[in-house]
Coordinates of C-alpha atoms in Angstrom, one line a residue:
Chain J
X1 CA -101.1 -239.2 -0.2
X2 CA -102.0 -240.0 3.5
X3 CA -98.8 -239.2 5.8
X4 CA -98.5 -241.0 8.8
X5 CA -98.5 -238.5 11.5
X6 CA -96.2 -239.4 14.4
X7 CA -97.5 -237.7 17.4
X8 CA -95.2 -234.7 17.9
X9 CA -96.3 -231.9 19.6
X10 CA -96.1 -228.8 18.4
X11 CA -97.7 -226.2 21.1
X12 CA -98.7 -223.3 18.9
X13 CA -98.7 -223.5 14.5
X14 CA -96.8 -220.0 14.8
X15 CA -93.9 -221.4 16.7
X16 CA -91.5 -222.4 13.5
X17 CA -88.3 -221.1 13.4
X18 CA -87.7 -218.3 11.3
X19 CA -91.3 -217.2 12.1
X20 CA -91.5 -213.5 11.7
X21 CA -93.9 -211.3 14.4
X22 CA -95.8 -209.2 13.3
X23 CA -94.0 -205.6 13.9
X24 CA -95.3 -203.7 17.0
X25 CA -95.4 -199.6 16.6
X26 CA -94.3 -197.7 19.9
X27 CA -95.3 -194.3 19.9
X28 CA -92.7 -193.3 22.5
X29 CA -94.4 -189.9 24.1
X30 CA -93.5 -188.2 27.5
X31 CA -96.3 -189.8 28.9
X32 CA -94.8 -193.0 28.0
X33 CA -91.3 -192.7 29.0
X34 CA -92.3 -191.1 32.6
X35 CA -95.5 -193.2 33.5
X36 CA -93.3 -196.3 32.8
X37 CA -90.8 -195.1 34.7
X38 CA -92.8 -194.4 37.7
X39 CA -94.8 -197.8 37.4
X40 CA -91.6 -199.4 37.2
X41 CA -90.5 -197.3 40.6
X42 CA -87.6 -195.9 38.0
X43 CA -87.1 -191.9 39.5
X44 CA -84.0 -190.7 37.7
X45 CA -84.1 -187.7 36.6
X46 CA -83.0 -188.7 32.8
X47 CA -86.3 -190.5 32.5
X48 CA -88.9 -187.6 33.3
X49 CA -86.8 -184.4 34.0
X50 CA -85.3 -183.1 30.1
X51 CA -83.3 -180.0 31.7
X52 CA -81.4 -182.5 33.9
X53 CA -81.3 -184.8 31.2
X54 CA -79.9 -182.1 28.6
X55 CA -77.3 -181.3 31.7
X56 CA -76.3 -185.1 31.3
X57 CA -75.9 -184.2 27.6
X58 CA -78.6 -185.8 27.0
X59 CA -80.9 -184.1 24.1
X60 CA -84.2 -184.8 25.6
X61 CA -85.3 -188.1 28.5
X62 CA -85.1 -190.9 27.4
X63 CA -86.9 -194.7 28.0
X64 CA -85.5 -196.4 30.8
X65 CA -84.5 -200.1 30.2
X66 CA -87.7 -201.6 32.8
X67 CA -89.4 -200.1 30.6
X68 CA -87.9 -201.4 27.3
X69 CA -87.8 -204.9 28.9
X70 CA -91.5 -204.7 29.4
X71 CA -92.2 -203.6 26.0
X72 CA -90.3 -206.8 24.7
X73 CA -92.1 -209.3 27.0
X74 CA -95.5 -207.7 26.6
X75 CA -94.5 -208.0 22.6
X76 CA -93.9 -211.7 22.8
X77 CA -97.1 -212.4 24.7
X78 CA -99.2 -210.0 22.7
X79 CA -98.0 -212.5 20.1
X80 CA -98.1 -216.4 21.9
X81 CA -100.9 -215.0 24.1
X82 CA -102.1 -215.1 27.5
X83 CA -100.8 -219.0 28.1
X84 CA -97.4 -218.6 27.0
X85 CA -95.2 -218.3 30.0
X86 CA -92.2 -216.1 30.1
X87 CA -88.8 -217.7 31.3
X88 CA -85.8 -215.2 30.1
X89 CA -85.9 -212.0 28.4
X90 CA -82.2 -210.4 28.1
X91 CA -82.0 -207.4 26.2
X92 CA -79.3 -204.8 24.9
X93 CA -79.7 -201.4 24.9
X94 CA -78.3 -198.7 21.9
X95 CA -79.9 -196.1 20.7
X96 CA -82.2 -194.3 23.4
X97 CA -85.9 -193.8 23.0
X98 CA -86.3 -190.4 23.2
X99 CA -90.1 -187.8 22.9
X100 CA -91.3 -188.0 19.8
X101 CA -89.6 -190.9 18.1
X102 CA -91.3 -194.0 17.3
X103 CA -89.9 -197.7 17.4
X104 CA -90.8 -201.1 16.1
X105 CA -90.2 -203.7 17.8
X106 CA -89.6 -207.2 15.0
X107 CA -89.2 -210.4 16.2
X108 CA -87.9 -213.6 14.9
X109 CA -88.8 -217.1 16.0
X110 CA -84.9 -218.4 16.6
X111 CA -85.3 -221.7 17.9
X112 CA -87.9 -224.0 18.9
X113 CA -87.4 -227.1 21.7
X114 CA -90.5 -229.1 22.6
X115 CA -92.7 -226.2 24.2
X116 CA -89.6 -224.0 24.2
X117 CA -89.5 -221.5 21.8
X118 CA -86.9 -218.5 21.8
X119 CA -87.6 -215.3 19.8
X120 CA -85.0 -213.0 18.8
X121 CA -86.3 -209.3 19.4
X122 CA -85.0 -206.2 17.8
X123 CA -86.8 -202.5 18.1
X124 CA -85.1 -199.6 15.9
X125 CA -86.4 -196.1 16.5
X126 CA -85.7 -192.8 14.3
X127 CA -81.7 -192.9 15.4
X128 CA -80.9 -196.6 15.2
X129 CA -81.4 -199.9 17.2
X130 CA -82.7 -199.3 20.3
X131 CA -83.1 -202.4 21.8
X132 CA -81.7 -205.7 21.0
X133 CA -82.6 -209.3 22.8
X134 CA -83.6 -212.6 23.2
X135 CA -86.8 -213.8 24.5
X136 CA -87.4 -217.6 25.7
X137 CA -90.9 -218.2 26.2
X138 CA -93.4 -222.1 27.0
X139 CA -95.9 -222.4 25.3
X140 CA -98.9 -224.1 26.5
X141 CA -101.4 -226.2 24.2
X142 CA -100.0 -230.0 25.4
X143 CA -102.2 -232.1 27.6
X144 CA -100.3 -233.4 30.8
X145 CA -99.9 -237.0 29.6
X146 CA -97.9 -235.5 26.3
X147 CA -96.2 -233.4 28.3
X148 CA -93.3 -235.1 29.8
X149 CA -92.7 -236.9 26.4
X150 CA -92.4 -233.3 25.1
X151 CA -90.0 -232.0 27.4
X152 CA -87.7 -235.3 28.5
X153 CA -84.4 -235.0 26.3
X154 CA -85.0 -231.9 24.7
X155 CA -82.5 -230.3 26.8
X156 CA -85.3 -227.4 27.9
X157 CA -83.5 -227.4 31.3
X158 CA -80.2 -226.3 30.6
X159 CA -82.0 -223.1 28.7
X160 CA -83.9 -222.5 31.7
X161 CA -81.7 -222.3 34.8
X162 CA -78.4 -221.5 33.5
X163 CA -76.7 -220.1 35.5
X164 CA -78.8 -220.1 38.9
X165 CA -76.6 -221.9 41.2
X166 CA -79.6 -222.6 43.2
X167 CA -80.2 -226.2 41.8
X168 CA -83.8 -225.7 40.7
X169 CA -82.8 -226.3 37.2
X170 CA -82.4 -229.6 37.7
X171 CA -86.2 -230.1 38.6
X172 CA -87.3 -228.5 35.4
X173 CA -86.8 -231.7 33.0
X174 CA -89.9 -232.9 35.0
X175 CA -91.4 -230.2 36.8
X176 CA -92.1 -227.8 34.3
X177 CA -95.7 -227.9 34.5
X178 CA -96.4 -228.8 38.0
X179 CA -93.8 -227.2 40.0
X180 CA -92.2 -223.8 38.4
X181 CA -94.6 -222.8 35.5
X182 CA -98.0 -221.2 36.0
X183 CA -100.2 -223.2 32.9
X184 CA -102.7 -221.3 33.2
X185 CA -106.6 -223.0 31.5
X186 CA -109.2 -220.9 30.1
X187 CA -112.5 -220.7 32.1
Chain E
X1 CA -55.3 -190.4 33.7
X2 CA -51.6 -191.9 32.7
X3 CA -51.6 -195.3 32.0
X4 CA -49.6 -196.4 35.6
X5 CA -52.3 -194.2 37.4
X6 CA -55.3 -195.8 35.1
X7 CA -53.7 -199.5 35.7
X8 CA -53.7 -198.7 39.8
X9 CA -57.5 -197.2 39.5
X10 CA -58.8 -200.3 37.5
X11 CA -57.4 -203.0 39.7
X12 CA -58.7 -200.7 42.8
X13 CA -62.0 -201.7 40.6
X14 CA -61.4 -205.1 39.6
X15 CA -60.9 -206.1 43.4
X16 CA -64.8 -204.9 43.8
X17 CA -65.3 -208.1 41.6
X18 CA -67.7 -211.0 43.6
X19 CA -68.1 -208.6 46.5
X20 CA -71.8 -208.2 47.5
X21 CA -74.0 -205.5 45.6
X22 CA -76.9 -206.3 48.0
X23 CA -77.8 -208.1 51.1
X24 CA -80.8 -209.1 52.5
X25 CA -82.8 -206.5 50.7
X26 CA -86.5 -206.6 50.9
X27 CA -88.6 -205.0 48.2
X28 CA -90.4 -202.1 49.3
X29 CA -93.7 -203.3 48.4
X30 CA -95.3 -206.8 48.5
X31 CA -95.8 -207.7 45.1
X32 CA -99.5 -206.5 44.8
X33 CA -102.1 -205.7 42.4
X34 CA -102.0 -201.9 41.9
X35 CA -98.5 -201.9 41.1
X36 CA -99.1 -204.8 38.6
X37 CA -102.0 -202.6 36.9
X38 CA -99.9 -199.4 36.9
X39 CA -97.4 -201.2 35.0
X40 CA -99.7 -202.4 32.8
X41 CA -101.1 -199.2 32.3
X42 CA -98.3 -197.5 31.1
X43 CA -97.0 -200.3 29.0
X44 CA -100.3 -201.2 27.2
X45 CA -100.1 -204.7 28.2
X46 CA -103.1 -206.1 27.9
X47 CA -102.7 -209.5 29.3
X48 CA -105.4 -211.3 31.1
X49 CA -103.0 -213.6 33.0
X50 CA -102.3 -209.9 35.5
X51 CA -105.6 -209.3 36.2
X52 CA -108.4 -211.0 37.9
X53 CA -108.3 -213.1 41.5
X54 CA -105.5 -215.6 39.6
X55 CA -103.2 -212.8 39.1
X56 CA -99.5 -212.9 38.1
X57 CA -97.1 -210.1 37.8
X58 CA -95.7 -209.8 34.5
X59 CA -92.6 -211.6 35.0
X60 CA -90.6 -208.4 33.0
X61 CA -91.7 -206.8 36.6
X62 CA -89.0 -208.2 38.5
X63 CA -86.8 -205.4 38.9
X64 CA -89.8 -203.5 39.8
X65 CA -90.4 -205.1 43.1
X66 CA -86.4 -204.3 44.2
X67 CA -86.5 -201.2 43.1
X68 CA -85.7 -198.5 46.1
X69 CA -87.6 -195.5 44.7
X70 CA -87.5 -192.0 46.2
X71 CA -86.4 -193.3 49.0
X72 CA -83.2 -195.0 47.9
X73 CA -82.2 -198.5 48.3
X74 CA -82.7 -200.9 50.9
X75 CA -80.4 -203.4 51.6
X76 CA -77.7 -202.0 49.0
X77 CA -74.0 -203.2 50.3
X78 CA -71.1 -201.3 51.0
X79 CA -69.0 -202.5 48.9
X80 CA -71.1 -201.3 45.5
X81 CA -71.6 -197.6 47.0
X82 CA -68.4 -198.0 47.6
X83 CA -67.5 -198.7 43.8
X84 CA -70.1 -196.0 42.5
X85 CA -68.3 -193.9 45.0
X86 CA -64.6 -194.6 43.0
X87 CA -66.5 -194.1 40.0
X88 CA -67.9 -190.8 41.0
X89 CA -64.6 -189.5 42.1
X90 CA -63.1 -190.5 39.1
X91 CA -65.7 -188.4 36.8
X92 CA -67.9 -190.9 35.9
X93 CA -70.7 -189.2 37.6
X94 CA -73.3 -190.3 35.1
X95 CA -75.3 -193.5 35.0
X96 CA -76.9 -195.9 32.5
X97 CA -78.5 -198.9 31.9
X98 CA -77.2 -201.0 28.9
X99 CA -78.1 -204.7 29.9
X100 CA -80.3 -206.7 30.9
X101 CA -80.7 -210.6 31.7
X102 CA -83.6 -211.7 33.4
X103 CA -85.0 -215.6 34.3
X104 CA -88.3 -216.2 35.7
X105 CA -88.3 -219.4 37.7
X106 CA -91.5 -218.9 38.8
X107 CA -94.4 -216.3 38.7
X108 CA -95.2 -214.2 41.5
X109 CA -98.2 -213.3 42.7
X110 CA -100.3 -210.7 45.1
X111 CA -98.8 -211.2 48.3
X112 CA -95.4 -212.8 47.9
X113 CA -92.6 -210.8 49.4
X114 CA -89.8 -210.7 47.4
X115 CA -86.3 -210.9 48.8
X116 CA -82.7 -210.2 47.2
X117 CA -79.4 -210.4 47.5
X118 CA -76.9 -209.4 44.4
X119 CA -73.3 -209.8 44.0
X120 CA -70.6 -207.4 42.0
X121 CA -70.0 -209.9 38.9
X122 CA -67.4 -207.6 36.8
X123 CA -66.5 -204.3 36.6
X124 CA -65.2 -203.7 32.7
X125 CA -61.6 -202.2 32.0
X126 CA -61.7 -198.3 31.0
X127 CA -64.0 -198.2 28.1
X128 CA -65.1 -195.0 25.3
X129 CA -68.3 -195.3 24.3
X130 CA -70.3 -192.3 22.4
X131 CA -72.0 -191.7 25.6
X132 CA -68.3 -190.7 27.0
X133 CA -65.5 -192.8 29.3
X134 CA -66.4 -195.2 31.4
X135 CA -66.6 -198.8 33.4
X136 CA -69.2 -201.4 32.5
X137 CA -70.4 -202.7 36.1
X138 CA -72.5 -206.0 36.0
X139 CA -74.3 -207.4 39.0
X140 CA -76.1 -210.2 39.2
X141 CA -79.1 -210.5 41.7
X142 CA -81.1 -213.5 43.2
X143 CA -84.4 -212.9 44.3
X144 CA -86.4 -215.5 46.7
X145 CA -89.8 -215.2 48.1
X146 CA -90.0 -217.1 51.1
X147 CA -86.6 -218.5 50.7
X148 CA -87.5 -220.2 47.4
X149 CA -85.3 -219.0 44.3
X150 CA -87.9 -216.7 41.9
X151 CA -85.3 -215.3 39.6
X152 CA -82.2 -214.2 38.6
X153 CA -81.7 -210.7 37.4
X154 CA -78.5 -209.6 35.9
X155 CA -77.9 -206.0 35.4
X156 CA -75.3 -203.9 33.4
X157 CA -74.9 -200.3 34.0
X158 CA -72.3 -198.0 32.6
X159 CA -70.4 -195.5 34.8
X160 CA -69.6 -192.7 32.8
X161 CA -67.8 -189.3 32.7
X162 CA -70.3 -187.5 29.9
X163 CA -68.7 -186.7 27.0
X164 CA -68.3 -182.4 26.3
X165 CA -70.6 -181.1 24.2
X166 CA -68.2 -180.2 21.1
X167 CA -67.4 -176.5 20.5
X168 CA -69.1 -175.7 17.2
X169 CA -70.2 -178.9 15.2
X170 CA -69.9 -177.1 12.0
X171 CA -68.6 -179.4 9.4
X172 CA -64.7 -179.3 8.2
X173 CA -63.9 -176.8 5.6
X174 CA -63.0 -178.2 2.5
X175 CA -59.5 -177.9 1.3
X176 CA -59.0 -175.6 -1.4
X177 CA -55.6 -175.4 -3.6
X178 CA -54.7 -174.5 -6.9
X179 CA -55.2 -177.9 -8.2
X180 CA -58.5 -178.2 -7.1
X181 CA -60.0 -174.1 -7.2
X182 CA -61.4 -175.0 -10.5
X183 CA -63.8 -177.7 -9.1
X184 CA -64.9 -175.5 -5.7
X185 CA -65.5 -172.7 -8.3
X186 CA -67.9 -174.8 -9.9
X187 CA -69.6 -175.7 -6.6
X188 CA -70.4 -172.6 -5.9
X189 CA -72.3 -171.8 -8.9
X190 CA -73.8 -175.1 -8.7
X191 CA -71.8 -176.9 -11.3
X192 CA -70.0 -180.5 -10.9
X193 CA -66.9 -180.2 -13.1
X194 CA -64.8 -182.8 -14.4
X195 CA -61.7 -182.8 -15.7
X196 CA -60.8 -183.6 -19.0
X197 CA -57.0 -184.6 -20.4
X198 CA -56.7 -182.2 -23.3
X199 CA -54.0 -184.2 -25.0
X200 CA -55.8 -187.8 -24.6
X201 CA -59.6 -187.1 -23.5
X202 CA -59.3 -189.3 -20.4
X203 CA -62.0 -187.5 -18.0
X204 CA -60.5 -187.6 -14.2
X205 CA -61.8 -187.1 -10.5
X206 CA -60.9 -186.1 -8.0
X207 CA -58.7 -182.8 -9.9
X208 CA -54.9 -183.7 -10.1
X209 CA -52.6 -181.3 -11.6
X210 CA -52.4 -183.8 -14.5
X211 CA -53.2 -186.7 -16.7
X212 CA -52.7 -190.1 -15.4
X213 CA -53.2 -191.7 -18.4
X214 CA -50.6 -189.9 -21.0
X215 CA -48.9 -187.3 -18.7
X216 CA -50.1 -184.6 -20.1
X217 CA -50.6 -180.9 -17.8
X218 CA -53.0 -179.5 -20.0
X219 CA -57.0 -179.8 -19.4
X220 CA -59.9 -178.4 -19.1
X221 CA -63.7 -179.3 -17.8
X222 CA -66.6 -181.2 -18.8
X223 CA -69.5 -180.5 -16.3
X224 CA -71.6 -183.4 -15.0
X225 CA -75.1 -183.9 -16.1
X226 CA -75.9 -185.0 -12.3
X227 CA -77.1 -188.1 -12.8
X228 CA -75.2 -191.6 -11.7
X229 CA -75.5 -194.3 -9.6
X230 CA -74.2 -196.1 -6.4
X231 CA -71.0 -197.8 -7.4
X232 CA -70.6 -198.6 -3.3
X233 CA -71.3 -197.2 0.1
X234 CA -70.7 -197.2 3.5
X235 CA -72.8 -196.8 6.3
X236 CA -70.8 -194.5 9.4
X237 CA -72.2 -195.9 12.6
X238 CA -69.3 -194.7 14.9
X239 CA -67.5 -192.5 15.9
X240 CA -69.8 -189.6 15.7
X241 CA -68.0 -186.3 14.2
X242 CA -69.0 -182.7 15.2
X243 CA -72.0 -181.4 12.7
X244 CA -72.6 -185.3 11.3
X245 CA -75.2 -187.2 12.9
X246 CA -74.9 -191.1 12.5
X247 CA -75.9 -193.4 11.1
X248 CA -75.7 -191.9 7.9
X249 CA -74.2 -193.3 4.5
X250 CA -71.7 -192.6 2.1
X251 CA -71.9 -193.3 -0.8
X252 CA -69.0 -193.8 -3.8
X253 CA -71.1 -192.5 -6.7
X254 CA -70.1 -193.0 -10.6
X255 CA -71.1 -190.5 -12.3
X256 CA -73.2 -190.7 -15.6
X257 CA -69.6 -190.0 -17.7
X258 CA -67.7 -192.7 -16.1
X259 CA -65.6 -191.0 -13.3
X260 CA -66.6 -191.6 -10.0
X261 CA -66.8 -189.3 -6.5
X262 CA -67.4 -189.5 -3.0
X263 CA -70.6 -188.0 -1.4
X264 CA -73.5 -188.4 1.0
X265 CA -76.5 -190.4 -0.2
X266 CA -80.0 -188.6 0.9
X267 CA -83.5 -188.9 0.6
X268 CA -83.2 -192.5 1.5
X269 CA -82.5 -194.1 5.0
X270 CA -79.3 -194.9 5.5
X271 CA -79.9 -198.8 5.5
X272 CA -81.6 -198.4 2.1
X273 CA -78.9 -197.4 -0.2
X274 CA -78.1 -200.5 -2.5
X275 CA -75.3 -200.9 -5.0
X276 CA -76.4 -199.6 -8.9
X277 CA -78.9 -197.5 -6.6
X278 CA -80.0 -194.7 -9.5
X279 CA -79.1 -191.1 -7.8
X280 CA -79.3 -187.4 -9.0
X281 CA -76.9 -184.7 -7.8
X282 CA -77.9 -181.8 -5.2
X283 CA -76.3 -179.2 -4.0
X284 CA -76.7 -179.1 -0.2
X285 CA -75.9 -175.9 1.9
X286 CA -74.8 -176.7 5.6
X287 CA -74.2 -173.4 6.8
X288 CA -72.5 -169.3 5.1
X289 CA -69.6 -170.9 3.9
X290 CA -70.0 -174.5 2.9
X291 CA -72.0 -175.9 -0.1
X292 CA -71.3 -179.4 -1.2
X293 CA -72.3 -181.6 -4.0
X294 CA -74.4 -184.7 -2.4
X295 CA -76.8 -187.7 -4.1
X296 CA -80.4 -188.1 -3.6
X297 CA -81.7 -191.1 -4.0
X298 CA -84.0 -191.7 -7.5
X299 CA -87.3 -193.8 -7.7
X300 CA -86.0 -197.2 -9.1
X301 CA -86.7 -200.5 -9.2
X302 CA -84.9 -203.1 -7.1
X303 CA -84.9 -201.4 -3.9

C-alpha cells in the first residue's frame, strides 16, 4: 500500500524512544581514574592517592565525577556521532568506581522533540549503580530550510535554557542552528 | 550534637544560602588544544569534532576550564570557604561529589577565556548517608566567555564526617535456646532439620516448642533433602551491617517438604533472583564459630 509520507523530520533512524544503546564496557584501571583526574585538573587525593583514600575510609580511589560525566557524554556521541551536539548532561553519583571494577554504561532513548532527543544513562559497576543521568543531545541531519519547521512549537527551548536567567533561551526557538549550536558538515 | 545545638548550626548553614560561591573567577587556562586532547586521552573519546583546526572542547569539559588545580581556586568567595570552614569544624572534614547538572549554550573553542561566577544555591539539612553525616551543598555556576553566557554548571558536593570503620564486622551470632539446639545441632553436622508434630505430622519451621496445628509438645525431625525454591526475596540495599556487604538478597525459600526458611541466595547476582527460582542448600562457613545454612541458585529455565 503506498503511505503518504508527510514530511517530518526525523534527524537520525536510531532516535525512537525507548531506543536502547548499545552497552559501553569501562575497564576502570588506576590509569584511568588518575589520568582522568589530572586531565580534568581534578588533584584530590581520593582520586590517585589509595593510602589517603583508605584514611577517608575509603577502600581503594575512586573515579571522580568529571570524569564520570565525560564518560556519559563521550557514550552518547560515540552513539549519535560526531554531529550530534551536546546541550545537558546531569548525572547522579552512587556507587564509586573503584581499581579493578568494571562498568557498563546502558542508555535508553527517553524522549525525542524535533532534533531533540534525551537519553536516559545508567552505568552499574561490581557494587551497584554508579552513575545515574540524563543526557539531552541535537541531532543534526535536517537541511536549514526544514529546520525551523522542525524546531518552531516543539517546545525545544524550555529543555534547553531552563533555568539560565540570562535570557538566551529565548533565542533558541530560532537560533538553534545559527546562533548557539556548532552544526558541524562533513568535508 | 543535641537537637537545639544541631537546629542553631543548620540555620548558621542555611543563611549561606544565595551567597556567592565565586566571583569573577577566571579559569586558569584558556580553553586550548592540549588540555582538550589530554582529556580525550584518558577518556577514550574519539570524537573528530575536538580535533583538527575546527576544534571544540567536549562540552562535558566545562568544569575542566574552572577548575583551580594544585594551586587552589581563583576567584573562590568568602562566603563558601567560609561554609566549608563551618563544615570542617563541625567534623565533616571529608568531601564528595554526588551531582551534577551541566548545560552547554554554546561550544567553546581554542582561545576563549572562560569566566565564572557561582552562587551557594542550598545547603541540605543534617543528612546520614553510608558514606557518614553530613550537609548536601549545591552551587550553581555561570560561566561567560567574553561576557556572553556559555553554560551553567550546577554542582552538589557532600560535606561529610566519615563514618568509623566498625570494630569487628563479624556477623551476629545466632541465638541458640533449648527450643531451637536441636536445629543448630544439625547445622553443624551439615544437616537442615525440620520439625515434625508427632501427634498430627504437621512439619514446622522455624522450631517452636510445639505444634501449631493440634497442640501437641511432642516431635521430632525430618531432615531436608536441600532442594526448594524461591517462594520470595528481598534485595538489602541499605543500611549496610557490619560483615554484610550490600546489595545482597534474601531470599524466603520453601523447602522441597513444604515448610519454608529464611536465607541468603548465592551464586546469582543479587538482581537475578526471581520468584519459583529452583535453589539447592549450602552450608556456608563465615568465620570459627558460625556456619549457616544458605541457597545457591540452580540452572533453570525462566531466568
Amino acid at each position: 500500500m503506498d503511505t503518504p509520507r508527510t514530511p517530518v523530520v526525523i534527524p537520525c533512524a536510531a532516535a525512537v524512544a525507548g531506543t536502547r544503546l548499545p552497552p559501553l564496557r569501562i575497564e576502570i584501571t588506576c590509569t584511568l581514574i588518575v589520568a582522568a583526574a589530572i586531565a580534568s585538573r581534578d588533584y584530590q587525593d581520593v582520586h590517585h592517592d589509595a593510602e589517603l583514600a583508605r584514611r577517608k575510609g575509603s577502600p581503594d580511589i575512586f573515579m571522580n565525577i568529571l570524569t564520570t560525566n565525560g564518560l556519559v557524554g563521550r557514550y552518547v556521541t560515540d552513539h549519535f556521532g560526531p554531529y550530534a551536539v551536546l546541550r545537558r548532561v546531569a548525572i547522579r553519583l552512587g556507587a564509586p568506581n573503584h581499581p579493578g571494577d568494571t562498568m557498563v554504561l546502558t542508555g535508553t532513548v527517553e524522549e525525542v522533540d524535533g532534533d531533540t532527543v534525551t537519553v536516559r544513562v545508567v552505568g552499574e559497576n561490581g557494587i551497584g549503580r554508579h552513575v545515574t543521568g540524563t543526557v539531552t543531545v541535537v541531532l543534526p541531519g535536517t537541511d536549514e530550510g526544514t529546520d525551523t519547521d522542525t524546531i518552531t512549537g516543539t517546545g525545544t527551548d524550555t529543555d534547553m535554557g531552563t533555568g539560565t536567567g540570562t535570557g538566551t533561551d529565548t533565542v533558541t526557538g530560532t537560533g538553534l542552528d545559527s546562533a548557539n549550536l556548532p552544526v558541524r558538515r562533513p568535508g | 550534637m543535641s537537637d537545639a545545638v544541631e537546629g542553631a548550626f543548620a540555620a548558621r548553614l542555611k543563611a549561606y544560602e544565595g551567597r556567592p560561591a565565586a566571583v569573577a573567577g577566571v579559569g586558569k587556562d584558556r580553553v586550548n588544544a592540549p588540555m582538550i586532547r589530554h582529556w580525550c586521552e584518558a577518556m577514550g573519546d574519539t570524537n573528530p569534532a575536538y580535533t583538527g583546526p575546527d576544534a571544540i572542547a567536549p562540552p562535558t569539559m566545562l568544569q575542566a576550564w574552572t577548575m583551580g588545580g594544585l594551586s587552589g581556586h581563583a576567584g573562590r568567595a568568602e562566603a563558601y570557604d567560609e561554609l566549608l570552614g563551618l563544615l570542617d569544624q563541625a567534623g565533616c572534614t571529608s568531601v564528595v561529589a554526588t551531582d551534577c547538572e551541566q548545560e552547554y549554550l554554546r561550544p567553546l573553542r581554542p582561545g576563549d577565556e572562560v569566566t565564572f561566577d557561582a552562587v551557594i544555591e542550598s545547603v541540605s539539612d543534617r543528612k546520614r548517608t553510608k558514606l557518614g553525616t553530613g550537609y548536601f551543598v549545591t552551587t550553581r555556576m555561570d560561566l561567560r566567555v567574553d561576557g556572553e553566557p556559555v553554560g551553567t554548571h550546577r554542582f552538589r558536593i557532600l560535606k561529610y564526617a566519615p563514618a568509623r570503620a566498625r570494630p569487628g564486622g563479624r556477623r551476629p551470632r545466632p541465638v541458640i535456646n533449648r527450643d531451637n539446639a536441636g536445629f543448630w545441632e544439625g547445622v553443624a553436622r551439615h544437616r537442615l532439620l525440620i520439625q515434625r508434630c508427632t501427634g498430627c505430622g504437621t512439619l514446622r519451621f522455624p522450631w517452636l516448642p510445639g505444634c501449631n496445628a493440634c497442640g501437641c509438645p511432642e516431635w521430632d525431625t525430618v531432615e531436608a533433602s536441600g532442594a526448594g525454591t524461591v517462594f520470595s526475596h528481598v534485595v538489602v540495599h541499605h543500611p549496610p551491617f557490619p560483615a554484610f556487604s550490600p546489595p545482597y538478597a534474601v531470599g524466603l525459600i520453601e523447602l522441597a517438604e513444604g515448610v519454608r526458611m529464611v536465607g541468603n541466595v548465592i551464586g546469582v547476582p543479587y538482581d537475578k533472583v526471581w520468584i519459583g527460582m529452583p535453589v539447592r542448600l549450602e552450608f556456608a562457613r563465615y568465620d570459627d564459630e558460625l556456619e549457616l545454612p544458605v541457597f545457591r541458585a540452580q540452572d533453570g529455565n525462566g531466568g
